[in-house]
Short mmCIF file of N, CA and C in Angstrom, two decimals:
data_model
loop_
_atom_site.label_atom_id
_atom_site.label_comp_id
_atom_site.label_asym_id
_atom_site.label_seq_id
_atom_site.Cartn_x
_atom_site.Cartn_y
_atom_site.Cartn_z
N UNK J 1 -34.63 28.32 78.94
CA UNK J 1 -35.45 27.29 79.50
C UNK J 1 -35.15 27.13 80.98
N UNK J 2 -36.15 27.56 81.58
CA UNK J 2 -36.45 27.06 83.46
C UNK J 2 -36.16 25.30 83.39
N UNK J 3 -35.54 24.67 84.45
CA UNK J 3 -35.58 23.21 84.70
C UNK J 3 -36.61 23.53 86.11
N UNK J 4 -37.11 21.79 85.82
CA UNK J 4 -37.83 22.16 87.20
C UNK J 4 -36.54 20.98 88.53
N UNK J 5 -37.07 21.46 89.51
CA UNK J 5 -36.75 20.75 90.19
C UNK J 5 -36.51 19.44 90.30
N UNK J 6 -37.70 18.89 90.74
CA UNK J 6 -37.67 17.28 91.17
C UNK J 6 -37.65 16.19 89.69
N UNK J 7 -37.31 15.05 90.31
CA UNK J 7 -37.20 14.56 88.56
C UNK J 7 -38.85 14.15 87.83
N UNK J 8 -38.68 14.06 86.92
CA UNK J 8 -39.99 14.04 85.99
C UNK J 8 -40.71 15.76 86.42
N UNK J 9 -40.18 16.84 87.15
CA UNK J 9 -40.87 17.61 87.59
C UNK J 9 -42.08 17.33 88.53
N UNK J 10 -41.90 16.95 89.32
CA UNK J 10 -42.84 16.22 90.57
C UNK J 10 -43.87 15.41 90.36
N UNK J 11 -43.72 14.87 89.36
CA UNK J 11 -44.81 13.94 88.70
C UNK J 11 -46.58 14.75 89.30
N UNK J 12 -46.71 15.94 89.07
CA UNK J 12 -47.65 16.39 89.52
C UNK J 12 -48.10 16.55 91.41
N UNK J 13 -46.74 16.65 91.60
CA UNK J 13 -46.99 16.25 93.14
C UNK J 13 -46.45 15.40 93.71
N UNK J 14 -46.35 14.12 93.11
CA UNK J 14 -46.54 13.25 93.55
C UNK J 14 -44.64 12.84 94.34
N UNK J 15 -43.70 13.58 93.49
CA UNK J 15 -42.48 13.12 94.10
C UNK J 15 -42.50 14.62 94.82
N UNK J 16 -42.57 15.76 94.38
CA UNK J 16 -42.55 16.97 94.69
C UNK J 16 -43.43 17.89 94.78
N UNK J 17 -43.53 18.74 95.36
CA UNK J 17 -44.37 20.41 95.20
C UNK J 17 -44.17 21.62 94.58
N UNK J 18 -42.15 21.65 94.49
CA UNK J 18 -41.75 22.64 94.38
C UNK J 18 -42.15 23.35 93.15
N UNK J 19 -42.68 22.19 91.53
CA UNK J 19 -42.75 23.00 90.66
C UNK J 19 -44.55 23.49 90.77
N UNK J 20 -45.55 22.52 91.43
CA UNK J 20 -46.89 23.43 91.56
C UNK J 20 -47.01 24.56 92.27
N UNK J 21 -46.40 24.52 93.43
CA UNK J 21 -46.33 26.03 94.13
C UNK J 21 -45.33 26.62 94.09
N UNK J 22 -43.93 26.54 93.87
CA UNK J 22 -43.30 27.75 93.12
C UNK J 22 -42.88 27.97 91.52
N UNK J 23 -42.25 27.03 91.24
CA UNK J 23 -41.63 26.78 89.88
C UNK J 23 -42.49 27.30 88.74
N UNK J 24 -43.30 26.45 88.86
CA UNK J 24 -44.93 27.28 87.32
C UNK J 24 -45.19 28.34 87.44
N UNK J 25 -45.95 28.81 89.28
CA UNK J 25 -46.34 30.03 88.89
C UNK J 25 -45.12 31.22 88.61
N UNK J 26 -43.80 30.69 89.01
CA UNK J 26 -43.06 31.95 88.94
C UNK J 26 -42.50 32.12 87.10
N UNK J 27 -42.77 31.18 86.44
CA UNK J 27 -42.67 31.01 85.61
C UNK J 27 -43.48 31.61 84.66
N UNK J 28 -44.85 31.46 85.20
CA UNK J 28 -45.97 32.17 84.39
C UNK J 28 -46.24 33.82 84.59
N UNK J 29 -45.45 34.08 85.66
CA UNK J 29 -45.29 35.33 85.62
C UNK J 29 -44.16 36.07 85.06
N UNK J 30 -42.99 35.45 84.68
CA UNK J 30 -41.56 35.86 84.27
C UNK J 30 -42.33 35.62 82.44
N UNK J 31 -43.07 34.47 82.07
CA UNK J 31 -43.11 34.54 80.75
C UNK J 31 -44.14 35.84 79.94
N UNK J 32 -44.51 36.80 81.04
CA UNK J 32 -45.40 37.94 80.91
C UNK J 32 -44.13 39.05 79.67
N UNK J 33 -43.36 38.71 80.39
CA UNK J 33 -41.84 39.53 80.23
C UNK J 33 -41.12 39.06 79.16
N UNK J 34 -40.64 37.63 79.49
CA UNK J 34 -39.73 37.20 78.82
C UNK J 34 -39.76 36.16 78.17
N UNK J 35 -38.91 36.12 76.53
CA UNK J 35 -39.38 34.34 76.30
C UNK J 35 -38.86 33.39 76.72
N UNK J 36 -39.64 32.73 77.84
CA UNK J 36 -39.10 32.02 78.66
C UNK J 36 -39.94 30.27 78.08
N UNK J 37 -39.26 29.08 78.62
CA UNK J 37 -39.96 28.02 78.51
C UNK J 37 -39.63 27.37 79.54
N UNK J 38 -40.60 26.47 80.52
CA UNK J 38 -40.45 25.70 81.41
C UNK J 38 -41.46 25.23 82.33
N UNK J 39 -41.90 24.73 83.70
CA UNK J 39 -40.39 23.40 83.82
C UNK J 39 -40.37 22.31 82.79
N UNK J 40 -38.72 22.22 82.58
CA UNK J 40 -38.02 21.48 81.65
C UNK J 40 -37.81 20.32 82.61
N UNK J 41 -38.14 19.01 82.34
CA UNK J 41 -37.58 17.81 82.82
C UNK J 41 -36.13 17.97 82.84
N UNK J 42 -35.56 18.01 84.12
CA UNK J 42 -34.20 18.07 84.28
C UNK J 42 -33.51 16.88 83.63
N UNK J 43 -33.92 15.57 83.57
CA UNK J 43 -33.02 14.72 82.95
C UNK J 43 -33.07 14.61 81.55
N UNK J 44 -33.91 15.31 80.74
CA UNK J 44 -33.72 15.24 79.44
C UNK J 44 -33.75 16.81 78.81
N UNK J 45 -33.05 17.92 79.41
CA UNK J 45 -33.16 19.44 79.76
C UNK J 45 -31.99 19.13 78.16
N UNK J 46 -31.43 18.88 78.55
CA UNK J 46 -30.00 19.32 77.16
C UNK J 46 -30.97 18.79 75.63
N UNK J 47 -31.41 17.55 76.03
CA UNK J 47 -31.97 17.20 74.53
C UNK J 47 -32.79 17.96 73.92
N UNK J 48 -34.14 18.58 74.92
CA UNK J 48 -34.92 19.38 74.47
C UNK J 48 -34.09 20.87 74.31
N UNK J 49 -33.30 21.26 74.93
CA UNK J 49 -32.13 22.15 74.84
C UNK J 49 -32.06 22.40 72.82
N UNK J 50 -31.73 21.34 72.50
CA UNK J 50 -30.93 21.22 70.99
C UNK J 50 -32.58 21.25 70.17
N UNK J 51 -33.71 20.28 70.75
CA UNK J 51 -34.56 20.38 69.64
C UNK J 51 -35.27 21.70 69.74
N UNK J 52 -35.28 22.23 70.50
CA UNK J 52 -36.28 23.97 70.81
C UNK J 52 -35.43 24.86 70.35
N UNK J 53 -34.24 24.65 70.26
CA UNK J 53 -33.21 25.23 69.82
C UNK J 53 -33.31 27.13 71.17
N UNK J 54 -33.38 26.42 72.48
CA UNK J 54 -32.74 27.00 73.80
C UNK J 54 -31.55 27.26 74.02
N UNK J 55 -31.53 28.68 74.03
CA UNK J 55 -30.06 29.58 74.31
C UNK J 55 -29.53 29.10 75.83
N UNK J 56 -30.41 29.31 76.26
CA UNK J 56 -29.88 29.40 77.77
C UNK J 56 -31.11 28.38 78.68
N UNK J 57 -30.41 27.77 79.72
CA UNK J 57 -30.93 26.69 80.80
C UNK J 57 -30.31 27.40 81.85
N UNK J 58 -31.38 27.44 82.75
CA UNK J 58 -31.40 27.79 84.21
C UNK J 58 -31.90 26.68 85.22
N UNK J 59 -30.85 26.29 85.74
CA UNK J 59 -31.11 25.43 87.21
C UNK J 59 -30.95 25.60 88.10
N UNK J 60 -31.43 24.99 89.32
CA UNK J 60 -31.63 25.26 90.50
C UNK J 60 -30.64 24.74 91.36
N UNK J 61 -29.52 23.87 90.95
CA UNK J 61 -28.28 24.12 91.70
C UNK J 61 -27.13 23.49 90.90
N UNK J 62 -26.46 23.30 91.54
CA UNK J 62 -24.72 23.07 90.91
C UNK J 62 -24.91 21.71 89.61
N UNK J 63 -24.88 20.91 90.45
CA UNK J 63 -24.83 19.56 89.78
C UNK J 63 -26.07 19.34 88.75
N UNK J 64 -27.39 20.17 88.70
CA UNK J 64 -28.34 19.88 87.94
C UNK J 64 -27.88 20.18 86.70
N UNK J 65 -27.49 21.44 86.50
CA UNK J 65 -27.07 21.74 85.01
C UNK J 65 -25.44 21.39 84.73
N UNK J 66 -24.25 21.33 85.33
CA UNK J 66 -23.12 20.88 84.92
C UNK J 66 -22.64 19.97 84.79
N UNK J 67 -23.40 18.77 85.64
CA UNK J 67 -23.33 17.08 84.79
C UNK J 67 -22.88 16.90 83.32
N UNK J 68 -23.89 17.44 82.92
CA UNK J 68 -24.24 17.35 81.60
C UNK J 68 -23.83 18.08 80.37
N UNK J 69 -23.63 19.94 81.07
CA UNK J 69 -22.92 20.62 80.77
C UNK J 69 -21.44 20.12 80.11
N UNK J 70 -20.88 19.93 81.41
CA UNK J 70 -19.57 19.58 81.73
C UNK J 70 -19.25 18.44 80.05
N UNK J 71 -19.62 17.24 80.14
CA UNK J 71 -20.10 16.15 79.14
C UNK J 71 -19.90 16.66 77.82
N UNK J 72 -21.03 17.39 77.50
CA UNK J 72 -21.04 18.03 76.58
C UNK J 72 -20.07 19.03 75.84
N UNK J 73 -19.80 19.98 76.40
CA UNK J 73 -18.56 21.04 76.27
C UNK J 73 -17.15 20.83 77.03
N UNK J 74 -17.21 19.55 77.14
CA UNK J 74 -15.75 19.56 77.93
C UNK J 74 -15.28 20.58 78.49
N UNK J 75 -13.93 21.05 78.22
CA UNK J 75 -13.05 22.68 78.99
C UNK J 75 -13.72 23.93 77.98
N UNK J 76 -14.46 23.76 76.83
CA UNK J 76 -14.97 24.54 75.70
C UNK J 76 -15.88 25.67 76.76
N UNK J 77 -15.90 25.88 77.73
CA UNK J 77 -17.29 26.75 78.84
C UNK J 77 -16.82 27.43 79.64
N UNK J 78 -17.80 27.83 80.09
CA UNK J 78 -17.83 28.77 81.08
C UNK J 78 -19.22 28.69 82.31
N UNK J 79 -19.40 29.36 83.45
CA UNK J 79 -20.92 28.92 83.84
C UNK J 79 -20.90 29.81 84.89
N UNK J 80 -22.25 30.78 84.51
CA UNK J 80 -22.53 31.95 85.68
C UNK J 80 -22.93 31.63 86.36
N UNK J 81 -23.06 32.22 87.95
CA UNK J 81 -23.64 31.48 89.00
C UNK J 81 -25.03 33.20 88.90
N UNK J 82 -25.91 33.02 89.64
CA UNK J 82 -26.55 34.38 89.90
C UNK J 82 -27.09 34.21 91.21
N UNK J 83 -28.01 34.99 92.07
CA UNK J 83 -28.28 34.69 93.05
C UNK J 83 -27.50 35.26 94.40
N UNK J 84 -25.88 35.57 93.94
CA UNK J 84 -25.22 35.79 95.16
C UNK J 84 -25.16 37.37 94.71
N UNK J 85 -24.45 38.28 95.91
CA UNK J 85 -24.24 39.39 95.93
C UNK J 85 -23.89 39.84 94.67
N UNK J 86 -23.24 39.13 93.89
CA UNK J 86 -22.17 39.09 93.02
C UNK J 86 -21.87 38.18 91.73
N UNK J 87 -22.17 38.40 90.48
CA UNK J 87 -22.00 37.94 89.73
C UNK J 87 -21.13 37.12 89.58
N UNK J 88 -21.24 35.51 89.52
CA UNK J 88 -19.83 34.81 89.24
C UNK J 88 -19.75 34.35 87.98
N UNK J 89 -18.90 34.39 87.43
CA UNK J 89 -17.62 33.86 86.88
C UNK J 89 -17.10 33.03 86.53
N UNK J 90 -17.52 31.42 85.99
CA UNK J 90 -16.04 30.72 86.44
C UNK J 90 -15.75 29.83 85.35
N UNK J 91 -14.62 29.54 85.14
CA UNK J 91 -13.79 28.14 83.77
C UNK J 91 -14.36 27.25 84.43
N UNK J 92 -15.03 26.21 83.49
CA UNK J 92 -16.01 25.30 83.81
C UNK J 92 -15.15 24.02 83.89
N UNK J 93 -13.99 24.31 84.71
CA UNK J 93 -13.32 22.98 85.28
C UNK J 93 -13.22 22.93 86.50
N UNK J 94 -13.56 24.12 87.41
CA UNK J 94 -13.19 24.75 88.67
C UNK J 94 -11.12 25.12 88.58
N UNK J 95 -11.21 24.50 90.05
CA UNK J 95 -9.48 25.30 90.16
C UNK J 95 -8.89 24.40 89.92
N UNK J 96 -8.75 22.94 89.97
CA UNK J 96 -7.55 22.23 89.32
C UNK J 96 -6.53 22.46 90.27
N UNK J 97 -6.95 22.20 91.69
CA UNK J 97 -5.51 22.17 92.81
C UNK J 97 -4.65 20.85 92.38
N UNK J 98 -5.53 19.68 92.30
CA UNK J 98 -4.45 18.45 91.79
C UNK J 98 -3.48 18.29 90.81
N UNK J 99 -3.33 19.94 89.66
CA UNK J 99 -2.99 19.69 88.55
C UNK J 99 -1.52 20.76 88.73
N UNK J 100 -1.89 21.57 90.06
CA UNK J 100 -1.06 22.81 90.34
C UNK J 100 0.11 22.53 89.69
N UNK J 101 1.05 23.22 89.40
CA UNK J 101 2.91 22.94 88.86
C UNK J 101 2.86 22.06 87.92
N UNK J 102 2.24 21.45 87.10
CA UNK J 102 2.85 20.40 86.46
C UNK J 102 2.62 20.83 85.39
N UNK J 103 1.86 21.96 84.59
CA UNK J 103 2.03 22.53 83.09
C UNK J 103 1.18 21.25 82.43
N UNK J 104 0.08 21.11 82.41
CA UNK J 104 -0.70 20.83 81.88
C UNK J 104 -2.00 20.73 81.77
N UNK J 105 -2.02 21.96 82.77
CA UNK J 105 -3.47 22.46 82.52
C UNK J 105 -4.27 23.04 81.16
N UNK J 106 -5.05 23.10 80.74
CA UNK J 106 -5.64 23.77 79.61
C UNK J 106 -6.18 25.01 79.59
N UNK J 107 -6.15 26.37 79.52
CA UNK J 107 -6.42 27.66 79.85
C UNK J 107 -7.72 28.00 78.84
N UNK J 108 -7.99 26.76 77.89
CA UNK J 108 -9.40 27.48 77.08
C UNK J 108 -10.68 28.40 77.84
N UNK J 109 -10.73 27.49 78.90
CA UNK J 109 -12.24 27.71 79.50
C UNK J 109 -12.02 28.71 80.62
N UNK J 110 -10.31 29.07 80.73
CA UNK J 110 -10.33 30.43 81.36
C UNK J 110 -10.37 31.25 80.59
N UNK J 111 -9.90 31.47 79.61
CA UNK J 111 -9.34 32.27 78.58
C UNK J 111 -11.04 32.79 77.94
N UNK J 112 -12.32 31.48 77.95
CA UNK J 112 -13.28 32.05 77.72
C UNK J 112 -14.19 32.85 78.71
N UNK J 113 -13.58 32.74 79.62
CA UNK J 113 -14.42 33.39 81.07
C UNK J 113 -14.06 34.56 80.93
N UNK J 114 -12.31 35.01 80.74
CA UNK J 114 -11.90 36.52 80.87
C UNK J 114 -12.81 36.97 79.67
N UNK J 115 -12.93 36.54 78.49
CA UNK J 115 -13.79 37.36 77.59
C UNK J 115 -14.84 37.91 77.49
N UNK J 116 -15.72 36.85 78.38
CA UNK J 116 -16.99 36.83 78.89
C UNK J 116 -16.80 38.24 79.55
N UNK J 117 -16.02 38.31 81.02
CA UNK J 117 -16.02 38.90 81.22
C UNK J 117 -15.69 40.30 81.29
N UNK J 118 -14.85 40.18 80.31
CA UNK J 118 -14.41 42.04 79.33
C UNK J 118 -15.32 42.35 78.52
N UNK J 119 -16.52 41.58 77.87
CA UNK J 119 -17.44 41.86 76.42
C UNK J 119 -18.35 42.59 78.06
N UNK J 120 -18.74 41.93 78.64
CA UNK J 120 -19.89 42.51 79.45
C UNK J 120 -20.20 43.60 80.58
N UNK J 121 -18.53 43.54 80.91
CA UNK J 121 -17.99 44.60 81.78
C UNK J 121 -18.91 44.30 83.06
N UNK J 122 -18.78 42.84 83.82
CA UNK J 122 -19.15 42.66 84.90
C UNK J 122 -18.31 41.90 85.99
#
């Protein structure tokens, strides 16, 4: 599932543009290909998430999808970035500088990233 941008998805315009002139149509051309669904109202993206029963949510930046993410799966994650040169990677706690030396960090959500990233060889 595509999220759209703006909230309510631009109320037709009216808060935004981004999903009439880019978001839909790029959408309606990716769903030629793939089974894709969207734009997803970003603030209720996870609920419809569980009732469509959606593998995967794609957003358009950091904080749109890991709010909620985060909430949901606690340290249990992981979260690809795409877009850059380079495939990222990362334990869905970030780095935990405040936690450095003190042995009580939790290694799940690294421990699921290295897997991630040995099953896929990227």
């Amino acid at each position: 599932g595509i999220l759209g941008l703006n909230p309510h998805n631009g109320e037709n315009g009216y808060i935004g543009i981004e999903e009439k002139k880019i978001i839909i149509p790029a959408i309606k051309k990716l769903k030629k290909k793939y089974p894709i669904i969207g734009p997803l109202s970003p603030d209720t993206s996870f609920l419809q998430r569980a009732k469509l029963k959606i593998d995967v949510l794609i957003g358009h930046y950091h904080d749109q999808i890991l709010t909620t993410f985060k909430s949901q799966f606690d340290l249990d994650a992981i979260n690809i970035t795409i877009g850059l040169p380079f495939i990222r990677i990362s334990p869905d706690h970030g780095v935990g500088t405040g936690i450095i030396g003190k042995g009580i960090a939790d290694p799940k959500s690294f421990k699921k990233a290295v897997r991630f990233f040995s099953k896929y060889n990227v």
